[in-house]
One Martini backbone bead per residue (centre of mass of N, CA, C, O) as a GRO file, in nm:
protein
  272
    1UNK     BB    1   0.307   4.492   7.745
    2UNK     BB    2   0.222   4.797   7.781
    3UNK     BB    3   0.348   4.880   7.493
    4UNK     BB    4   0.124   4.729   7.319
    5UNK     BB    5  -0.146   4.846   7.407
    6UNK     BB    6  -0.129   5.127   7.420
    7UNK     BB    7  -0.166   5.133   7.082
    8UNK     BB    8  -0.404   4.938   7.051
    9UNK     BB    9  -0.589   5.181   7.219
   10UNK     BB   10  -0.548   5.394   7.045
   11UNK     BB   11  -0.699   5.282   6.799
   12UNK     BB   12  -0.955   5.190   6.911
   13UNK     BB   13  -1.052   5.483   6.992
   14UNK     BB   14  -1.024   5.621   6.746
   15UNK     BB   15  -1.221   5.457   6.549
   16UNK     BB   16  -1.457   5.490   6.764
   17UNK     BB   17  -1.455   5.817   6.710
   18UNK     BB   18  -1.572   5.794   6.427
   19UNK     BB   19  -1.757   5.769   6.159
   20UNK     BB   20  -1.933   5.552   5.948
   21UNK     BB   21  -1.811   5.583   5.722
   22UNK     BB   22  -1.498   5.562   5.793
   23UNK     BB   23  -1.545   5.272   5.914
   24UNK     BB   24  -1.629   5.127   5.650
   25UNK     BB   25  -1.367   5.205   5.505
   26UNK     BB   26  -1.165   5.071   5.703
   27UNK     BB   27  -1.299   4.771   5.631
   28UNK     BB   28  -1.229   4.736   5.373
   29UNK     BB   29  -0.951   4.765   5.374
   30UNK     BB   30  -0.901   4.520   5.553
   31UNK     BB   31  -1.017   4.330   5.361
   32UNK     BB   32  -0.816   4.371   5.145
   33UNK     BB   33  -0.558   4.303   5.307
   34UNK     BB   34  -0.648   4.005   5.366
   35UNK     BB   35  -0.665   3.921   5.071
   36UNK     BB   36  -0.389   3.961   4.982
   37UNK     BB   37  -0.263   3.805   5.189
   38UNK     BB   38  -0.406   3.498   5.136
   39UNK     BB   39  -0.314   3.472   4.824
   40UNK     BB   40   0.006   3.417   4.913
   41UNK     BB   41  -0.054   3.201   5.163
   42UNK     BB   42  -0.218   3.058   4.943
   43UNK     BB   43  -0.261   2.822   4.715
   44UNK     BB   44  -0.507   2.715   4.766
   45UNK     BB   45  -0.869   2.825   4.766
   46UNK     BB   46  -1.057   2.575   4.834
   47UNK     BB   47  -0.947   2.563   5.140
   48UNK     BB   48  -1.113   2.796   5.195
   49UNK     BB   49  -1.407   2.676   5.235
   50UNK     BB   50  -1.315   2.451   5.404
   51UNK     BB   51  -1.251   2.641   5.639
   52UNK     BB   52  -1.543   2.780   5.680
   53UNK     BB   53  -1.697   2.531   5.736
   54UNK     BB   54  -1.514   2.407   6.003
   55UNK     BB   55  -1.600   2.716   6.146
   56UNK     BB   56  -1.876   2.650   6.189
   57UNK     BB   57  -1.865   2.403   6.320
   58UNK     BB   58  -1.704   2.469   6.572
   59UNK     BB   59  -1.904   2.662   6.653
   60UNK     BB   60  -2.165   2.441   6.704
   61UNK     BB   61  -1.921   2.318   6.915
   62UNK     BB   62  -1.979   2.556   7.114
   63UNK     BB   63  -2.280   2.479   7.154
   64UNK     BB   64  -2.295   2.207   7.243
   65UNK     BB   65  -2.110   2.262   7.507
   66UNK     BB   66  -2.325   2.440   7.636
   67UNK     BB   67  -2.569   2.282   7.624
   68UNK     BB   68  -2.419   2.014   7.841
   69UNK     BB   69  -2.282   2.177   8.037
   70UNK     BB   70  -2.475   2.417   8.118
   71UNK     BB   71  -2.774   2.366   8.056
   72UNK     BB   72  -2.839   2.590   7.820
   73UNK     BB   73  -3.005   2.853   7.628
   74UNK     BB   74  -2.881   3.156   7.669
   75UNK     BB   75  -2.857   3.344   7.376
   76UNK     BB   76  -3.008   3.190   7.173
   77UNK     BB   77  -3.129   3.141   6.821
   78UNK     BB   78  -3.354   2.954   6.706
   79UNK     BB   79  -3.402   3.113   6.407
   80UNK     BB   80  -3.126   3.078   6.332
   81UNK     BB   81  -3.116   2.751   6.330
   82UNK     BB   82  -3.404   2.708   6.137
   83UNK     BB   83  -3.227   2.837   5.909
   84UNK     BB   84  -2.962   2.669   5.897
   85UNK     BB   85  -3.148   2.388   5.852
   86UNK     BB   86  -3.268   2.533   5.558
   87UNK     BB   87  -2.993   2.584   5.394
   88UNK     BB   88  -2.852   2.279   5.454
   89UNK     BB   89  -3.073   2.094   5.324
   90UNK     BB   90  -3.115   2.269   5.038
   91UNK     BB   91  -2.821   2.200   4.974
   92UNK     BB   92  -2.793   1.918   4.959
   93UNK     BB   93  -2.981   1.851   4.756
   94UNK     BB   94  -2.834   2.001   4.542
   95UNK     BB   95  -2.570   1.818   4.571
   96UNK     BB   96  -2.731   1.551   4.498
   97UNK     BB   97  -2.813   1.636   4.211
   98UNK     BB   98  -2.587   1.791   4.126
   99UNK     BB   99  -2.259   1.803   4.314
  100UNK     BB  100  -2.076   1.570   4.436
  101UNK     BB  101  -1.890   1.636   4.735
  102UNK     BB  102  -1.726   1.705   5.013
  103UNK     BB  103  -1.927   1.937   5.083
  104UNK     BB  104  -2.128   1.688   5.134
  105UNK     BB  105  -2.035   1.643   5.405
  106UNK     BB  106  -2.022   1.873   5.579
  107UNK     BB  107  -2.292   1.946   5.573
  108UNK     BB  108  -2.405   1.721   5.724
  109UNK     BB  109  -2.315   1.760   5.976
  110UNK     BB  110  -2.393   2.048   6.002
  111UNK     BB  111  -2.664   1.960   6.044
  112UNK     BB  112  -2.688   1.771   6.252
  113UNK     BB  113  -2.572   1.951   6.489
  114UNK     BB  114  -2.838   2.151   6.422
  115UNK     BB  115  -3.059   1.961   6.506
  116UNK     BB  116  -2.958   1.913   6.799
  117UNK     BB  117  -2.966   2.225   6.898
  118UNK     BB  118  -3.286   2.219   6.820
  119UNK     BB  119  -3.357   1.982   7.039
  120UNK     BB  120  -3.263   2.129   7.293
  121UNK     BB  121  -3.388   2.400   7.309
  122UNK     BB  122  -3.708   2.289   7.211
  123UNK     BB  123  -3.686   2.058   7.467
  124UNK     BB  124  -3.449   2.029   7.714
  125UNK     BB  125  -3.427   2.367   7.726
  126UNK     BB  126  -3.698   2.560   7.726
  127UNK     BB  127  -3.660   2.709   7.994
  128UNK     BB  128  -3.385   2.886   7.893
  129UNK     BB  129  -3.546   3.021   7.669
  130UNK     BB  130  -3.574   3.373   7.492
  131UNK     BB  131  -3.835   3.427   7.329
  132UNK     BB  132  -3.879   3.721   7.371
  133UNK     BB  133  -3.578   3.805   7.228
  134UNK     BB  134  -3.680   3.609   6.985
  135UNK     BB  135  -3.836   3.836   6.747
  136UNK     BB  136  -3.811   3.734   6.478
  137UNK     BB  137  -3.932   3.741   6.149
  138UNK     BB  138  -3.892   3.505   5.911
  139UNK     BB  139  -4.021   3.630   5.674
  140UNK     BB  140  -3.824   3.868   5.633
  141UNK     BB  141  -3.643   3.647   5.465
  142UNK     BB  142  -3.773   3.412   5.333
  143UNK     BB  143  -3.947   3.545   5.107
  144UNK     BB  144  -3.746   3.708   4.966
  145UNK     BB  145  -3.550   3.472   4.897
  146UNK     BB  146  -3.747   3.306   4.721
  147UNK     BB  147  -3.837   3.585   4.537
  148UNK     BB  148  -3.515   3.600   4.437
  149UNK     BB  149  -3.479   3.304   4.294
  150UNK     BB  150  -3.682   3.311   4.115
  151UNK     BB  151  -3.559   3.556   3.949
  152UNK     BB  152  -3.252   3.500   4.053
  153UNK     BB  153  -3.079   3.208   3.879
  154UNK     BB  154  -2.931   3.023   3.737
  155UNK     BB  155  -2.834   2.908   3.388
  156UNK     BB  156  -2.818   2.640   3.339
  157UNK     BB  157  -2.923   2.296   3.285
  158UNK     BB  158  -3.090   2.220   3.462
  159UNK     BB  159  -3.342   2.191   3.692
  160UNK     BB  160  -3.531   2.480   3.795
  161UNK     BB  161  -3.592   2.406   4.107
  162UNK     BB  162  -3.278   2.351   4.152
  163UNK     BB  163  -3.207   2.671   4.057
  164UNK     BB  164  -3.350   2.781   4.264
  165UNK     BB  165  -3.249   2.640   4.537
  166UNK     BB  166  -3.010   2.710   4.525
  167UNK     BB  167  -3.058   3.047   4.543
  168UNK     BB  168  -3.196   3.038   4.843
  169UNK     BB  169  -2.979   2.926   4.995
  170UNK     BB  170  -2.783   3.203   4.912
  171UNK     BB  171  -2.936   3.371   5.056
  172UNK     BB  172  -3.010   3.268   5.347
  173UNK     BB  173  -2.758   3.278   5.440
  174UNK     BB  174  -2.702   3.577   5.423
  175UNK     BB  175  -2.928   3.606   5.683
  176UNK     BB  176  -2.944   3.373   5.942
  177UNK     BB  177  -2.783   3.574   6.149
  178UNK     BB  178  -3.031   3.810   6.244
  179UNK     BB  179  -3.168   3.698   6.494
  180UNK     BB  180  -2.916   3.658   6.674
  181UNK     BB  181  -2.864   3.988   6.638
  182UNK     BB  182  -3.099   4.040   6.750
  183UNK     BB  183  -3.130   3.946   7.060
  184UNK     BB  184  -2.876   4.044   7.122
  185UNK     BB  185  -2.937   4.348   7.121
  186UNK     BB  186  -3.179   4.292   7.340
  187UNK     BB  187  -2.964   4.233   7.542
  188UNK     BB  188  -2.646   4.327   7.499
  189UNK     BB  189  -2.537   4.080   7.694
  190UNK     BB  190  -2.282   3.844   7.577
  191UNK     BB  191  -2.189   3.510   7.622
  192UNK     BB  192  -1.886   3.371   7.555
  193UNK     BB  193  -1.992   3.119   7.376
  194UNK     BB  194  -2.194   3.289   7.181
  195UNK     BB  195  -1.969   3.462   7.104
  196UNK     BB  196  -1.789   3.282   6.952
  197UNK     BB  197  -1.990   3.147   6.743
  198UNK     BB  198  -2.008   3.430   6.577
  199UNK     BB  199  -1.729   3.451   6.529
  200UNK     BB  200  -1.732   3.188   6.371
  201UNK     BB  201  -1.916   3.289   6.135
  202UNK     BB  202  -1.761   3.543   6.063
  203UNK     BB  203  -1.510   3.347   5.968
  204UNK     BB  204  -1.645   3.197   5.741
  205UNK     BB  205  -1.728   3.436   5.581
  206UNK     BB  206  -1.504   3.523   5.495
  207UNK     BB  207  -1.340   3.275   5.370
  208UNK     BB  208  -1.583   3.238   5.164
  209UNK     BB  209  -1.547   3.531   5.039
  210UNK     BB  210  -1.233   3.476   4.962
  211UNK     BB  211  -1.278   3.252   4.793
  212UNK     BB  212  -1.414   3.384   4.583
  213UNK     BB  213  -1.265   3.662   4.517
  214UNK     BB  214  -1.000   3.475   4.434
  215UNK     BB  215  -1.146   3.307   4.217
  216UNK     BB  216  -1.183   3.517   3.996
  217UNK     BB  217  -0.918   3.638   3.990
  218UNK     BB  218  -0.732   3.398   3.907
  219UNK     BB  219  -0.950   3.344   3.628
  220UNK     BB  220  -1.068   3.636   3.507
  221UNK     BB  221  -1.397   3.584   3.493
  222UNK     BB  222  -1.469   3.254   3.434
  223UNK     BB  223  -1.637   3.214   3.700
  224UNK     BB  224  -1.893   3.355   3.617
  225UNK     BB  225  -1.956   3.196   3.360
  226UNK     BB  226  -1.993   2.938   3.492
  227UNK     BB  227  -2.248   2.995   3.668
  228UNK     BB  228  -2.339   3.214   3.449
  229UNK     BB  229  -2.550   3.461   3.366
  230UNK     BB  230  -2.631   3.752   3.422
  231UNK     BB  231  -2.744   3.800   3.805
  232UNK     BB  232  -2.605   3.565   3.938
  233UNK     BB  233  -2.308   3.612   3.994
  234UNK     BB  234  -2.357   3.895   4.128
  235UNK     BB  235  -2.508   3.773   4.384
  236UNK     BB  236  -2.296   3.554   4.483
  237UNK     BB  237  -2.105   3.778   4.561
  238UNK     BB  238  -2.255   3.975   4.735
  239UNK     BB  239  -2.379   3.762   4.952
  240UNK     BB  240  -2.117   3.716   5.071
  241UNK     BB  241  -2.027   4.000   5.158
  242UNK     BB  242  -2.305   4.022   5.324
  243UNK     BB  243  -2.236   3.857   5.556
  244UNK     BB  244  -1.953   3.970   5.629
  245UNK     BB  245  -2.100   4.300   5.696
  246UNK     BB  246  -2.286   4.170   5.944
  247UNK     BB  247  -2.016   4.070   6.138
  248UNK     BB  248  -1.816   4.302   6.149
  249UNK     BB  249  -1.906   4.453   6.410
  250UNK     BB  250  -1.921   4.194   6.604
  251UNK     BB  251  -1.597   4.180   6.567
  252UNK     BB  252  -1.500   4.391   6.674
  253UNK     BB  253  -1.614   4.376   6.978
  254UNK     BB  254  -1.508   4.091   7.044
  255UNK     BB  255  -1.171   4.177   7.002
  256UNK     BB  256  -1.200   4.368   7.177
  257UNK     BB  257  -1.316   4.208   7.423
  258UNK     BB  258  -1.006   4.047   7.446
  259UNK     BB  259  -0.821   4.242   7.467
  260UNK     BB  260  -0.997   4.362   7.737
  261UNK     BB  261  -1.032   4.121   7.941
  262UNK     BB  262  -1.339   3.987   7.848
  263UNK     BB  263  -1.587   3.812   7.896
  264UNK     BB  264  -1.806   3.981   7.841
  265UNK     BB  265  -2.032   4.116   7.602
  266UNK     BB  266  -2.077   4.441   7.513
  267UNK     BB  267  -2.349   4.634   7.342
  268UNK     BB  268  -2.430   4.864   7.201
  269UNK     BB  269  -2.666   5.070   7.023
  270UNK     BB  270  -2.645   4.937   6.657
  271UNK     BB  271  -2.478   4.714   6.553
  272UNK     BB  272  -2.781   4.548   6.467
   0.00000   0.00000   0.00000
């Protein structure tokens, strides 16, 4: 057992005293190397879609069981739950009026399940809200992600509001985890369920990602022709891969601390 830990920790450590480029680079390799052992274990890649909403919905499912049995909300950011059922709502609509299919139950859960957890922060547990360390404006993600929609959004033939809600969603998931992400920095640190969850979006991050860039290569380049023309298709590919680098450094120190056998996640400053 000592052996084993021994060389995780010379890398841990190692990695840690890295530049930010090296750290970067080296990040990207591992992202690279996930892909590749996906590809081969994975043989429908739209399974890979499905397990990303999965694990969100599990993360959420684990924000349900803190906010019932331990009866607090304290580390959760209520502006990211509300940006959460605000890309979900209109995700949703989305699919009732273009696309119907399995994903549009999925969402409909995961959109309830969300409602829930804001019913509970906002109502229920209200005295236990972090209101003061939750100060993301959100603003600062809403209007741009609007503004971004109307200039850059599919070019199908749907109907434009459509295509431009359609795009908005795309742009707002991700960074919606940003408010969550602004409070833990503000605390520092972050209980074990918290935790979980934001691992668990990470994870949803990274597969909904590999699926996109898989379902590319696997196409040939068909699937972007496929989304539409200009730089709508580039953006869907962008935005995932934004997701995926904005919680990776979060899973990094999560993975790190369940290494070193830590309940509570202490969180360095600049990391979000």
């Amino acid at each position: 057992m000592r052996g084993t830990k021994r060389p995780l920790g010379a890398v841990t450590s190692w990695v840690r005293r890295q530049p930010p480029k090296v750290k970067a680079f080296l990040a990207v390799v591992t992202g690279m190397a996930a892909l590749v052992f996906i590809r081969f274990i994975v043989h429908d890649h739209d399974n890979l879609f499905v397990a990303a909403e999965a694990a969100h919905a599990l993360g959420i499912g684990v924000l349900i069981y803190k906010l019932t049995k331990e009866k607090t909300c304290a580390g959760l950011s209520l502006k990211s739950q509300d940006l959460t059922a605000l890309f979900l709502a209109v995700r949703l609509y989305c699919s009732f009026v273009m696309e119907y299919d399995i994903h549009t139950i999925l969402d409909t859960a995961t959109l309830v399940a969300t409602l829930f957890v804001i019913y509970m922060i906002r109502f229920k547990l209200r005295s236990t809200y972090m209101v003061d360390k939750d100060n993301f404006a959100l603003y600062y993600v809403v209007v741009p992600c609007a503004a971004l929609a109307l200039l850059i959004h599919p070019s199908t033939s749907h109907n434009l509001v459509n295509r431009v809600s359609w795009a908005f969603c795309v742009y707002l998931e991700a960074v919606s985890v940003l408010p969550q992400l602004r409070l833990m920095q503000n605390t520092k640190i972050v209980e074990p369920f918290t935790a979980h969850y934001v691992f668990a979006l990470g994870v949803a991050r990274f597969l909904s990602c590999a699926h996109w860039v898989l379902q590319v290569l696997d196409t040939r380049g068909r699937l972007l022709t496929a989304l539409g023309y200009g730089l709508w298709p580039s953006m869907v590919l962008l935005s995932e891969i934004v997701q995926t680098f904005i919680l990776a450094d979060f899973c990094y120190y999560y993975v790190k601390s369940l290494v070193g056998g830590q309940l509570v996640l202490r969180l360095p400053s600049g990391v979000v």
